[in-house]
Amino acid sequence: MKINVLKNYKELSSTVADIVEEQITKHPLTKLGLPTGSTPFGMYDELVNKKLDWKSVITFNLDVYLMNITRPQSYQSYMRKNLFDRTNIYPDNSHFPFRPFSAFEDKIKGSKGIDLCILGIGSNGHIAFNEPGSSFKSRTRVVNLDEQTIIDNARFFDSLDDVPTQAITMGLGTIMESKKIVLIANGVKKKSILNQAMLGIITEDVPASILQNHKNVKIYYCD
Ligand code: F6R
């Protein structure tokens, strides 16, 4: 599987923003799968600056922490701040994983599936919050976050103890049904897990390795 190495974070962000732009421009009724975290900040900024028409776009976020959603660290707050409040997307068209999970999955299927899913990768190889050991067939569900994920994400919270220990995530099976997938990774800290996931053996111990089985996936990395 090819890992496209880009010059810097600016190029990473604009490359993936251009892919989203092309998708939305060609297919205004697009359904997007969207990540949070630090890697997509630049992509969201670039997308906002493009002033695209989001009125027919439907979004499905990959995951949410189990926490008070009004707090600034919630992924609902993150998406409002970084994308939704800065575009003309209809609030009713932006979805976060919800209970019952079968209804969330039906919502994706009912909209004819995700056309383009953007992913980040955790330092332990997770995609969305599918931690190592997650079944390749997994669907949307509650998960316990890995110790490594809690440590990695503590930078967004006041202290380690403040980081939620559980989340709701789309499953690997759910993500793999997306028609196109783009994974972005930024920083040397991600290099070895990215190589392992994309060039190593396909194993549930490295959840992102399942992407090697997808027919339309692009990987972008910068140091
Ligand atoms: C978050 C998500 C996670 C992140 C991953 C990388 O919605 O899906 O899988 O993409 O933890 O996070 P950053 O970009 O902060 O390194």
PDB file of C-alpha atoms and ligand atoms in Angstrom:
ATOM      1  CA  MET A   1       0.000   0.000   0.000  1.00  0.00           C
ATOM      2  CA  LYS A   2       1.406   3.400  -0.958  1.00  0.00           C
ATOM      3  CA  ILE A   3       2.070   6.014   1.701  1.00  0.00           C
ATOM      4  CA  ASN A   4       2.124   9.421   0.020  1.00  0.00           C
ATOM      5  CA  VAL A   5       4.701  11.556   1.800  1.00  0.00           C
ATOM      6  CA  LEU A   6       3.998  15.282   1.661  1.00  0.00           C
ATOM      7  CA  LYS A   7       6.337  18.203   2.322  1.00  0.00           C
ATOM      8  CA  ASN A   8       4.738  19.613   5.434  1.00  0.00           C
ATOM      9  CA  TYR A   9       1.521  19.988   7.442  1.00  0.00           C
ATOM     10  CA  LYS A  10       0.252  22.776   5.167  1.00  0.00           C
ATOM     11  CA  GLU A  11       0.521  20.501   2.132  1.00  0.00           C
ATOM     12  CA  LEU A  12      -1.102  17.619   4.023  1.00  0.00           C
ATOM     13  CA  SER A  13      -4.025  19.834   5.001  1.00  0.00           C
ATOM     14  CA  SER A  14      -4.525  21.356   1.571  1.00  0.00           C
ATOM     15  CA  THR A  15      -4.227  17.988  -0.209  1.00  0.00           C
ATOM     16  CA  VAL A  16      -7.007  16.422   1.825  1.00  0.00           C
ATOM     17  CA  ALA A  17      -9.122  19.601   1.754  1.00  0.00           C
ATOM     18  CA  ASP A  18      -8.862  19.546  -2.065  1.00  0.00           C
ATOM     19  CA  ILE A  19     -10.105  15.936  -2.074  1.00  0.00           C
ATOM     20  CA  VAL A  20     -13.113  16.895   0.072  1.00  0.00           C
ATOM     21  CA  GLU A  21     -13.740  19.946  -2.128  1.00  0.00           C
ATOM     22  CA  GLU A  22     -13.737  17.847  -5.292  1.00  0.00           C
ATOM     23  CA  GLN A  23     -16.136  15.364  -3.694  1.00  0.00           C
ATOM     24  CA  ILE A  24     -18.593  18.051  -2.554  1.00  0.00           C
ATOM     25  CA  THR A  25     -18.399  20.013  -5.802  1.00  0.00           C
ATOM     26  CA  LYS A  26     -18.982  16.973  -8.007  1.00  0.00           C
ATOM     27  CA  HIS A  27     -21.576  15.419  -5.687  1.00  0.00           C
ATOM     28  CA  PRO A  28     -23.410  18.051  -3.615  1.00  0.00           C
ATOM     29  CA  LEU A  29     -25.399  15.318  -1.812  1.00  0.00           C
ATOM     30  CA  THR A  30     -22.196  13.817  -0.433  1.00  0.00           C
ATOM     31  CA  LYS A  31     -22.052  11.887   2.838  1.00  0.00           C
ATOM     32  CA  LEU A  32     -18.777  12.395   4.702  1.00  0.00           C
ATOM     33  CA  GLY A  33     -17.246  10.483   7.596  1.00  0.00           C
ATOM     34  CA  LEU A  34     -15.271  12.947   9.719  1.00  0.00           C
ATOM     35  CA  PRO A  35     -12.550  12.760  12.371  1.00  0.00           C
ATOM     36  CA  THR A  36     -11.534  15.029  15.220  1.00  0.00           C
ATOM     37  CA  GLY A  37      -8.145  15.264  16.953  1.00  0.00           C
ATOM     38  CA  SER A  38      -5.224  17.546  16.116  1.00  0.00           C
ATOM     39  CA  THR A  39      -4.362  16.214  12.646  1.00  0.00           C
ATOM     40  CA  PRO A  40      -7.484  17.564  10.861  1.00  0.00           C
ATOM     41  CA  PHE A  41      -7.290  21.140  12.237  1.00  0.00           C
ATOM     42  CA  GLY A  42      -5.525  22.390   9.095  1.00  0.00           C
ATOM     43  CA  MET A  43      -7.887  20.508   6.791  1.00  0.00           C
ATOM     44  CA  TYR A  44     -10.931  22.103   8.451  1.00  0.00           C
ATOM     45  CA  ASP A  45      -9.356  25.569   8.195  1.00  0.00           C
ATOM     46  CA  GLU A  46      -8.642  25.048   4.505  1.00  0.00           C
ATOM     47  CA  LEU A  47     -12.166  23.772   3.910  1.00  0.00           C
ATOM     48  CA  VAL A  48     -13.738  26.762   5.646  1.00  0.00           C
ATOM     49  CA  ASN A  49     -11.609  29.139   3.545  1.00  0.00           C
ATOM     50  CA  LYS A  50     -12.871  27.492   0.361  1.00  0.00           C
ATOM     51  CA  LYS A  51     -16.398  28.735   1.156  1.00  0.00           C
ATOM     52  CA  LEU A  52     -18.033  25.600  -0.251  1.00  0.00           C
ATOM     53  CA  ASP A  53     -21.768  25.058  -0.305  1.00  0.00           C
ATOM     54  CA  TRP A  54     -22.476  22.549   2.459  1.00  0.00           C
ATOM     55  CA  LYS A  55     -26.264  22.773   2.348  1.00  0.00           C
ATOM     56  CA  SER A  56     -26.790  19.288   0.914  1.00  0.00           C
ATOM     57  CA  VAL A  57     -23.837  17.611   2.610  1.00  0.00           C
ATOM     58  CA  ILE A  58     -24.472  15.032   5.334  1.00  0.00           C
ATOM     59  CA  THR A  59     -21.770  14.253   7.887  1.00  0.00           C
ATOM     60  CA  PHE A  60     -21.224  11.354  10.256  1.00  0.00           C
ATOM     61  CA  ASN A  61     -18.570  11.786  12.909  1.00  0.00           C
ATOM     62  CA  LEU A  62     -16.502   8.719  13.598  1.00  0.00           C
ATOM     63  CA  ASP A  63     -16.629   8.825  17.359  1.00  0.00           C
ATOM     64  CA  VAL A  64     -17.551  10.738  20.508  1.00  0.00           C
ATOM     65  CA  TYR A  65     -16.292  10.626  24.073  1.00  0.00           C
ATOM     66  CA  LEU A  66     -18.804   9.562  26.677  1.00  0.00           C
ATOM     67  CA  MET A  67     -18.843  12.905  28.473  1.00  0.00           C
ATOM     68  CA  ASN A  68     -20.870  16.048  28.947  1.00  0.00           C
ATOM     69  CA  ILE A  69     -21.255  17.218  25.347  1.00  0.00           C
ATOM     70  CA  THR A  70     -21.457  20.888  26.306  1.00  0.00           C
ATOM     71  CA  ARG A  71     -17.820  20.874  27.483  1.00  0.00           C
ATOM     72  CA  PRO A  72     -15.263  22.348  25.047  1.00  0.00           C
ATOM     73  CA  GLN A  73     -13.360  19.036  24.813  1.00  0.00           C
ATOM     74  CA  SER A  74     -16.374  17.090  23.532  1.00  0.00           C
ATOM     75  CA  TYR A  75     -16.212  16.145  19.870  1.00  0.00           C
ATOM     76  CA  GLN A  76     -19.582  17.846  19.366  1.00  0.00           C
ATOM     77  CA  SER A  77     -17.998  21.149  20.562  1.00  0.00           C
ATOM     78  CA  TYR A  78     -14.890  20.462  18.455  1.00  0.00           C
ATOM     79  CA  MET A  79     -16.920  20.047  15.262  1.00  0.00           C
ATOM     80  CA  ARG A  80     -19.028  23.144  15.893  1.00  0.00           C
ATOM     81  CA  LYS A  81     -15.914  25.227  16.511  1.00  0.00           C
ATOM     82  CA  ASN A  82     -13.772  23.884  13.670  1.00  0.00           C
ATOM     83  CA  LEU A  83     -16.322  23.300  10.927  1.00  0.00           C
ATOM     84  CA  PHE A  84     -20.060  23.436  11.495  1.00  0.00           C
ATOM     85  CA  ASP A  85     -20.355  26.994  12.861  1.00  0.00           C
ATOM     86  CA  ARG A  86     -18.115  28.219  10.030  1.00  0.00           C
ATOM     87  CA  THR A  87     -20.113  26.741   7.115  1.00  0.00           C
ATOM     88  CA  ASN A  88     -23.731  26.616   5.960  1.00  0.00           C
ATOM     89  CA  ILE A  89     -24.174  22.940   6.887  1.00  0.00           C
ATOM     90  CA  TYR A  90     -27.655  22.191   8.283  1.00  0.00           C
ATOM     91  CA  PRO A  91     -27.444  21.135  11.949  1.00  0.00           C
ATOM     92  CA  ASP A  92     -29.901  18.309  11.172  1.00  0.00           C
ATOM     93  CA  ASN A  93     -27.453  16.943   8.593  1.00  0.00           C
ATOM     94  CA  SER A  94     -24.540  16.470  10.971  1.00  0.00           C
ATOM     95  CA  HIS A  95     -24.647  13.253  12.959  1.00  0.00           C
ATOM     96  CA  PHE A  96     -22.642  11.878  15.855  1.00  0.00           C
ATOM     97  CA  PRO A  97     -22.835   8.241  16.958  1.00  0.00           C
ATOM     98  CA  PHE A  98     -25.983   7.846  19.029  1.00  0.00           C
ATOM     99  CA  ARG A  99     -28.039   5.201  20.805  1.00  0.00           C
ATOM    100  CA  PRO A 100     -29.516   2.858  19.824  1.00  0.00           C
ATOM    101  CA  PHE A 101     -26.403   2.109  17.757  1.00  0.00           C
ATOM    102  CA  SER A 102     -28.444   0.109  15.263  1.00  0.00           C
ATOM    103  CA  ALA A 103     -30.392   3.318  14.511  1.00  0.00           C
ATOM    104  CA  PHE A 104     -27.138   5.202  13.884  1.00  0.00           C
ATOM    105  CA  GLU A 105     -25.976   2.436  11.556  1.00  0.00           C
ATOM    106  CA  ASP A 106     -29.401   2.512   9.835  1.00  0.00           C
ATOM    107  CA  LYS A 107     -29.046   6.272   9.406  1.00  0.00           C
ATOM    108  CA  ILE A 108     -25.775   5.740   7.515  1.00  0.00           C
ATOM    109  CA  LYS A 109     -27.247   2.916   5.436  1.00  0.00           C
ATOM    110  CA  GLY A 110     -30.480   4.902   4.833  1.00  0.00           C
ATOM    111  CA  SER A 111     -28.446   7.745   3.369  1.00  0.00           C
ATOM    112  CA  LYS A 112     -26.860   5.164   0.997  1.00  0.00           C
ATOM    113  CA  GLY A 113     -23.575   5.008   2.894  1.00  0.00           C
ATOM    114  CA  ILE A 114     -20.534   7.190   3.434  1.00  0.00           C
ATOM    115  CA  ASP A 115     -19.011   8.381   0.160  1.00  0.00           C
ATOM    116  CA  LEU A 116     -15.751   9.687   1.598  1.00  0.00           C
ATOM    117  CA  CYS A 117     -14.412   8.932   5.048  1.00  0.00           C
ATOM    118  CA  ILE A 118     -11.452  10.901   6.432  1.00  0.00           C
ATOM    119  CA  LEU A 119      -9.450   9.155   9.146  1.00  0.00           C
ATOM    120  CA  GLY A 120      -6.587   9.925  11.493  1.00  0.00           C
ATOM    121  CA  ILE A 121      -4.535   7.220  13.179  1.00  0.00           C
ATOM    122  CA  GLY A 122      -3.708   6.807  16.857  1.00  0.00           C
ATOM    123  CA  SER A 123      -0.166   6.099  18.036  1.00  0.00           C
ATOM    124  CA  ASN A 124      -1.374   2.573  18.880  1.00  0.00           C
ATOM    125  CA  GLY A 125      -2.829   2.041  15.396  1.00  0.00           C
ATOM    126  CA  HIS A 126      -6.443   2.818  16.232  1.00  0.00           C
ATOM    127  CA  ILE A 127      -8.797   4.326  13.669  1.00  0.00           C
ATOM    128  CA  ALA A 128     -11.788   6.161  15.094  1.00  0.00           C
ATOM    129  CA  PHE A 129     -11.689   4.681  18.615  1.00  0.00           C
ATOM    130  CA  ASN A 130     -11.255   1.081  17.488  1.00  0.00           C
ATOM    131  CA  GLU A 131      -8.440   0.171  19.813  1.00  0.00           C
ATOM    132  CA  PRO A 132      -6.038  -2.759  19.253  1.00  0.00           C
ATOM    133  CA  GLY A 133      -7.919  -6.047  19.500  1.00  0.00           C
ATOM    134  CA  SER A 134     -11.135  -4.626  17.985  1.00  0.00           C
ATOM    135  CA  SER A 135     -12.848  -7.060  15.680  1.00  0.00           C
ATOM    136  CA  PHE A 136     -12.532  -6.304  11.980  1.00  0.00           C
ATOM    137  CA  LYS A 137     -16.308  -6.951  11.859  1.00  0.00           C
ATOM    138  CA  SER A 138     -17.102  -4.486  14.665  1.00  0.00           C
ATOM    139  CA  ARG A 139     -19.988  -2.027  14.386  1.00  0.00           C
ATOM    140  CA  THR A 140     -20.866   1.144  16.314  1.00  0.00           C
ATOM    141  CA  ARG A 141     -20.540   0.505  20.043  1.00  0.00           C
ATOM    142  CA  VAL A 142     -19.216   1.715  23.388  1.00  0.00           C
ATOM    143  CA  VAL A 143     -15.506   1.092  23.917  1.00  0.00           C
ATOM    144  CA  ASN A 144     -13.045   1.487  26.754  1.00  0.00           C
ATOM    145  CA  LEU A 145     -10.184   3.711  25.681  1.00  0.00           C
ATOM    146  CA  ASP A 146      -6.656   2.298  25.770  1.00  0.00           C
ATOM    147  CA  GLU A 147      -4.284   3.674  28.365  1.00  0.00           C
ATOM    148  CA  GLN A 148      -2.112   4.939  25.488  1.00  0.00           C
ATOM    149  CA  THR A 149      -5.042   6.823  23.934  1.00  0.00           C
ATOM    150  CA  ILE A 150      -5.894   8.419  27.288  1.00  0.00           C
ATOM    151  CA  ILE A 151      -2.269   9.514  27.706  1.00  0.00           C
ATOM    152  CA  ASP A 152      -2.080  10.809  24.104  1.00  0.00           C
ATOM    153  CA  ASN A 153      -5.303  12.792  24.430  1.00  0.00           C
ATOM    154  CA  ALA A 154      -4.561  14.246  27.870  1.00  0.00           C
ATOM    155  CA  ARG A 155      -3.117  17.285  26.070  1.00  0.00           C
ATOM    156  CA  PHE A 156      -6.679  18.429  25.316  1.00  0.00           C
ATOM    157  CA  PHE A 157      -7.771  18.201  28.993  1.00  0.00           C
ATOM    158  CA  ASP A 158      -6.828  19.818  32.311  1.00  0.00           C
ATOM    159  CA  SER A 159      -5.280  16.592  33.617  1.00  0.00           C
ATOM    160  CA  LEU A 160      -4.952  12.883  32.876  1.00  0.00           C
ATOM    161  CA  ASP A 161      -7.812  12.172  35.291  1.00  0.00           C
ATOM    162  CA  ASP A 162     -10.059  14.491  33.320  1.00  0.00           C
ATOM    163  CA  VAL A 163      -9.800  12.410  30.098  1.00  0.00           C
ATOM    164  CA  PRO A 164     -12.909  10.268  29.504  1.00  0.00           C
ATOM    165  CA  THR A 165     -12.231   6.551  29.688  1.00  0.00           C
ATOM    166  CA  GLN A 166     -15.022   5.512  27.327  1.00  0.00           C
ATOM    167  CA  ALA A 167     -16.281   6.509  23.913  1.00  0.00           C
ATOM    168  CA  ILE A 168     -18.786   5.542  21.256  1.00  0.00           C
ATOM    169  CA  THR A 169     -17.121   4.689  17.970  1.00  0.00           C
ATOM    170  CA  MET A 170     -18.094   3.528  14.527  1.00  0.00           C
ATOM    171  CA  GLY A 171     -16.819  -0.014  14.120  1.00  0.00           C
ATOM    172  CA  LEU A 172     -14.153  -1.178  11.707  1.00  0.00           C
ATOM    173  CA  GLY A 173     -16.864  -2.963   9.726  1.00  0.00           C
ATOM    174  CA  THR A 174     -18.828   0.297   9.555  1.00  0.00           C
ATOM    175  CA  ILE A 175     -15.825   2.328   8.384  1.00  0.00           C
ATOM    176  CA  MET A 176     -14.815  -0.253   5.779  1.00  0.00           C
ATOM    177  CA  GLU A 177     -18.208   0.145   4.059  1.00  0.00           C
ATOM    178  CA  SER A 178     -17.243   3.725   3.104  1.00  0.00           C
ATOM    179  CA  LYS A 179     -16.825   4.035  -0.651  1.00  0.00           C
ATOM    180  CA  LYS A 180     -13.574   6.033  -0.392  1.00  0.00           C
ATOM    181  CA  ILE A 181     -11.219   6.434   2.547  1.00  0.00           C
ATOM    182  CA  VAL A 182      -8.428   8.957   3.084  1.00  0.00           C
ATOM    183  CA  LEU A 183      -6.144   8.567   6.102  1.00  0.00           C
ATOM    184  CA  ILE A 184      -3.945  11.440   7.250  1.00  0.00           C
ATOM    185  CA  ALA A 185      -1.041  11.249   9.681  1.00  0.00           C
ATOM    186  CA  ASN A 186       1.222  14.037  10.834  1.00  0.00           C
ATOM    187  CA  GLY A 187       4.518  13.881  12.704  1.00  0.00           C
ATOM    188  CA  VAL A 188       7.399  11.430  13.134  1.00  0.00           C
ATOM    189  CA  LYS A 189       5.640   9.955  16.162  1.00  0.00           C
ATOM    190  CA  LYS A 190       3.136   8.380  13.744  1.00  0.00           C
ATOM    191  CA  LYS A 191       5.680   7.108  11.224  1.00  0.00           C
ATOM    192  CA  SER A 192       6.393   3.671  12.607  1.00  0.00           C
ATOM    193  CA  ILE A 193       2.768   2.749  13.407  1.00  0.00           C
ATOM    194  CA  LEU A 194       1.723   3.999   9.967  1.00  0.00           C
ATOM    195  CA  ASN A 195       4.341   1.827   8.266  1.00  0.00           C
ATOM    196  CA  GLN A 196       3.311  -1.130  10.403  1.00  0.00           C
ATOM    197  CA  ALA A 197      -0.375  -0.625   9.554  1.00  0.00           C
ATOM    198  CA  MET A 198       0.036  -0.085   5.832  1.00  0.00           C
ATOM    199  CA  LEU A 199       3.023  -2.283   5.008  1.00  0.00           C
ATOM    200  CA  GLY A 200       2.927  -4.934   7.746  1.00  0.00           C
ATOM    201  CA  ILE A 201       0.654  -7.897   8.373  1.00  0.00           C
ATOM    202  CA  ILE A 202      -3.093  -7.355   8.564  1.00  0.00           C
ATOM    203  CA  THR A 203      -4.017  -7.979  12.174  1.00  0.00           C
ATOM    204  CA  GLU A 204      -6.632  -6.890  14.698  1.00  0.00           C
ATOM    205  CA  ASP A 205      -3.698  -5.900  16.924  1.00  0.00           C
ATOM    206  CA  VAL A 206      -3.148  -2.989  14.514  1.00  0.00           C
ATOM    207  CA  PRO A 207      -6.696  -1.882  13.658  1.00  0.00           C
ATOM    208  CA  ALA A 208      -5.655   0.467  10.818  1.00  0.00           C
ATOM    209  CA  SER A 209      -4.094  -2.494   8.982  1.00  0.00           C
ATOM    210  CA  ILE A 210      -7.624  -3.467   7.874  1.00  0.00           C
ATOM    211  CA  LEU A 211      -7.415  -0.591   5.398  1.00  0.00           C
ATOM    212  CA  GLN A 212      -5.083  -2.740   3.266  1.00  0.00           C
ATOM    213  CA  ASN A 213      -8.262  -4.675   2.382  1.00  0.00           C
ATOM    214  CA  HIS A 214     -10.120  -1.595   1.115  1.00  0.00           C
ATOM    215  CA  LYS A 215     -10.289  -0.990  -2.642  1.00  0.00           C
ATOM    216  CA  ASN A 216     -10.188   2.809  -2.551  1.00  0.00           C
ATOM    217  CA  VAL A 217      -7.959   4.187   0.169  1.00  0.00           C
ATOM    218  CA  LYS A 218      -5.333   6.914   0.052  1.00  0.00           C
ATOM    219  CA  ILE A 219      -2.759   7.531   2.759  1.00  0.00           C
ATOM    220  CA  TYR A 220      -1.036  10.896   3.301  1.00  0.00           C
ATOM    221  CA  TYR A 221       1.776  11.527   5.741  1.00  0.00           C
ATOM    222  CA  CYS A 222       4.130  14.363   6.609  1.00  0.00           C
ATOM    223  CA  ASP A 223       6.916  14.532   9.230  1.00  0.00           C
TER     224      ASP A 223
HETATM  225  C1  F6R B   1     -10.877  11.078  16.447  1.00  0.00           C
HETATM  226  C2  F6R B   1     -10.376   9.848  15.832  1.00  0.00           C
HETATM  227  C3  F6R B   1      -9.045   9.313  16.261  1.00  0.00           C
HETATM  228  C4  F6R B   1      -7.917  10.265  15.865  1.00  0.00           C
HETATM  229  C5  F6R B   1      -6.577   9.709  16.299  1.00  0.00           C
HETATM  230  C6  F6R B   1      -5.434  10.664  15.968  1.00  0.00           C
HETATM  231  O1  F6R B   1     -12.140  11.410  15.932  1.00  0.00           O
HETATM  232  O2  F6R B   1     -11.044   9.269  15.017  1.00  0.00           O
HETATM  233  O3  F6R B   1      -8.824   8.059  15.690  1.00  0.00           O
HETATM  234  O4  F6R B   1      -7.929  10.452  14.482  1.00  0.00           O
HETATM  235  O5  F6R B   1      -6.579   9.472  17.673  1.00  0.00           O
HETATM  236  O6  F6R B   1      -5.588  11.827  16.705  1.00  0.00           O
HETATM  237  P1  F6R B   1      -4.630  13.070  16.481  1.00  0.00           P
HETATM  238  O7  F6R B   1      -4.984  13.634  15.148  1.00  0.00           O
HETATM  239  O8  F6R B   1      -4.984  14.029  17.598  1.00  0.00           O
HETATM  240  O9  F6R B   1      -3.231  12.565  16.547  1.00  0.00           O
END
